[in-house]
Short mmCIF file of C-alpha atoms in Angstrom, two decimals:
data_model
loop_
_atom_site.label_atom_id
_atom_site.label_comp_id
_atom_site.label_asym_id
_atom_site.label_seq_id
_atom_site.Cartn_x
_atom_site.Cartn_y
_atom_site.Cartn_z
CA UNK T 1 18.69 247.12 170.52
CA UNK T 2 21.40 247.21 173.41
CA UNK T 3 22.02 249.61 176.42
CA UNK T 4 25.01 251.82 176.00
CA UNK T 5 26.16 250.14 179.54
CA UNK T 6 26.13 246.54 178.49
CA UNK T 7 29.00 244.13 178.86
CA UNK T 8 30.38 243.34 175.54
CA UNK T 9 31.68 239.62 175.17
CA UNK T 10 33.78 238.55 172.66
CA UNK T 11 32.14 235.56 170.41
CA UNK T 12 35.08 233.11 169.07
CA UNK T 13 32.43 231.80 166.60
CA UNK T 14 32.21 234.89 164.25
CA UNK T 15 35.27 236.84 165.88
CA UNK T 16 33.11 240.02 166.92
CA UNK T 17 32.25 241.52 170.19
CA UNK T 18 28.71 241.01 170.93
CA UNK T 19 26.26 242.76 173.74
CA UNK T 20 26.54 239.94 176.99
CA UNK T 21 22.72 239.87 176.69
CA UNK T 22 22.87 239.07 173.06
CA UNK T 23 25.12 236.26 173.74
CA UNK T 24 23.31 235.38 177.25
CA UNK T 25 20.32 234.49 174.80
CA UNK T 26 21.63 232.51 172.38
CA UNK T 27 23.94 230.13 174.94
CA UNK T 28 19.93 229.77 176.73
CA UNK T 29 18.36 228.65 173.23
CA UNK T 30 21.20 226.44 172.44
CA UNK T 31 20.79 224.62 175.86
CA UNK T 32 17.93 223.12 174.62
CA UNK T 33 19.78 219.78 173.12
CA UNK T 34 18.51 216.39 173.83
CA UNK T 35 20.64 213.80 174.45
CA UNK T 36 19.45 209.51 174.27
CA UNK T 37 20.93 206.48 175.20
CA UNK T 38 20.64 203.47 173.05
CA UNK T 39 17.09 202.33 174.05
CA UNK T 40 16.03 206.14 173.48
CA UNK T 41 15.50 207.10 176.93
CA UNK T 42 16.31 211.47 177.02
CA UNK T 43 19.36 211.64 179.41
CA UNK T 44 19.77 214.17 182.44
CA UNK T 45 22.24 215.42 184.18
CA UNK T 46 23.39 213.49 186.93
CA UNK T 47 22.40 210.17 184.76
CA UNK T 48 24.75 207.39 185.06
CA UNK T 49 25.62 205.06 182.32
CA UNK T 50 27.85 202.16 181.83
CA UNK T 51 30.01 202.10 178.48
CA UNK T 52 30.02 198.54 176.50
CA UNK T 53 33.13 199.34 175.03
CA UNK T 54 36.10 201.76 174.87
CA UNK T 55 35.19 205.37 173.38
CA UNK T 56 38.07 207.54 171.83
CA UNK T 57 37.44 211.37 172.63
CA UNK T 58 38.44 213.39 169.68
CA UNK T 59 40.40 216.23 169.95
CA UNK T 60 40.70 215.32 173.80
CA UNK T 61 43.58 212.55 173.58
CA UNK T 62 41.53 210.24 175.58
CA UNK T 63 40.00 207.20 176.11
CA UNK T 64 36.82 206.34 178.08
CA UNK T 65 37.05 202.75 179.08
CA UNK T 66 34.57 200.14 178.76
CA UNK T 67 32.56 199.60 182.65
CA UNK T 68 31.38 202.17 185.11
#
């Protein structure tokens, strides 16, 4: 249940306000994602890796190029 003083945020997923702690919760289960280069090794943050060729960001209008 939440405390009549919690922060309320709102959530753009389901369009509702929700308790901050609520919300604090699920952005800490959802941080949880693994993410593996192409020989399977889990990358970090802070990991460096060189692209092989040019990547198109959707929805960003970009393009990361091929190299460091």
């Amino acid at each position: 249940m939440t405390d009549h003083n919690d922060d309320y945020v709102y959530d753009d997923t389901t369009g509702e306000w929700r308790p901050a702690s609520e919300m604090a919760a699920i952005a800490a289960s959802a941080g949880s994602i693994e993410v593996h280069d192409a020989a399977g090794n889990v990358l970090a943050d802070g990991d460096s890796v060189v692209l092989v060729k040019d990547l198109k960001v959707k929805g960003a209008g970009q393009t990361l190029k091929q190299g460091r």
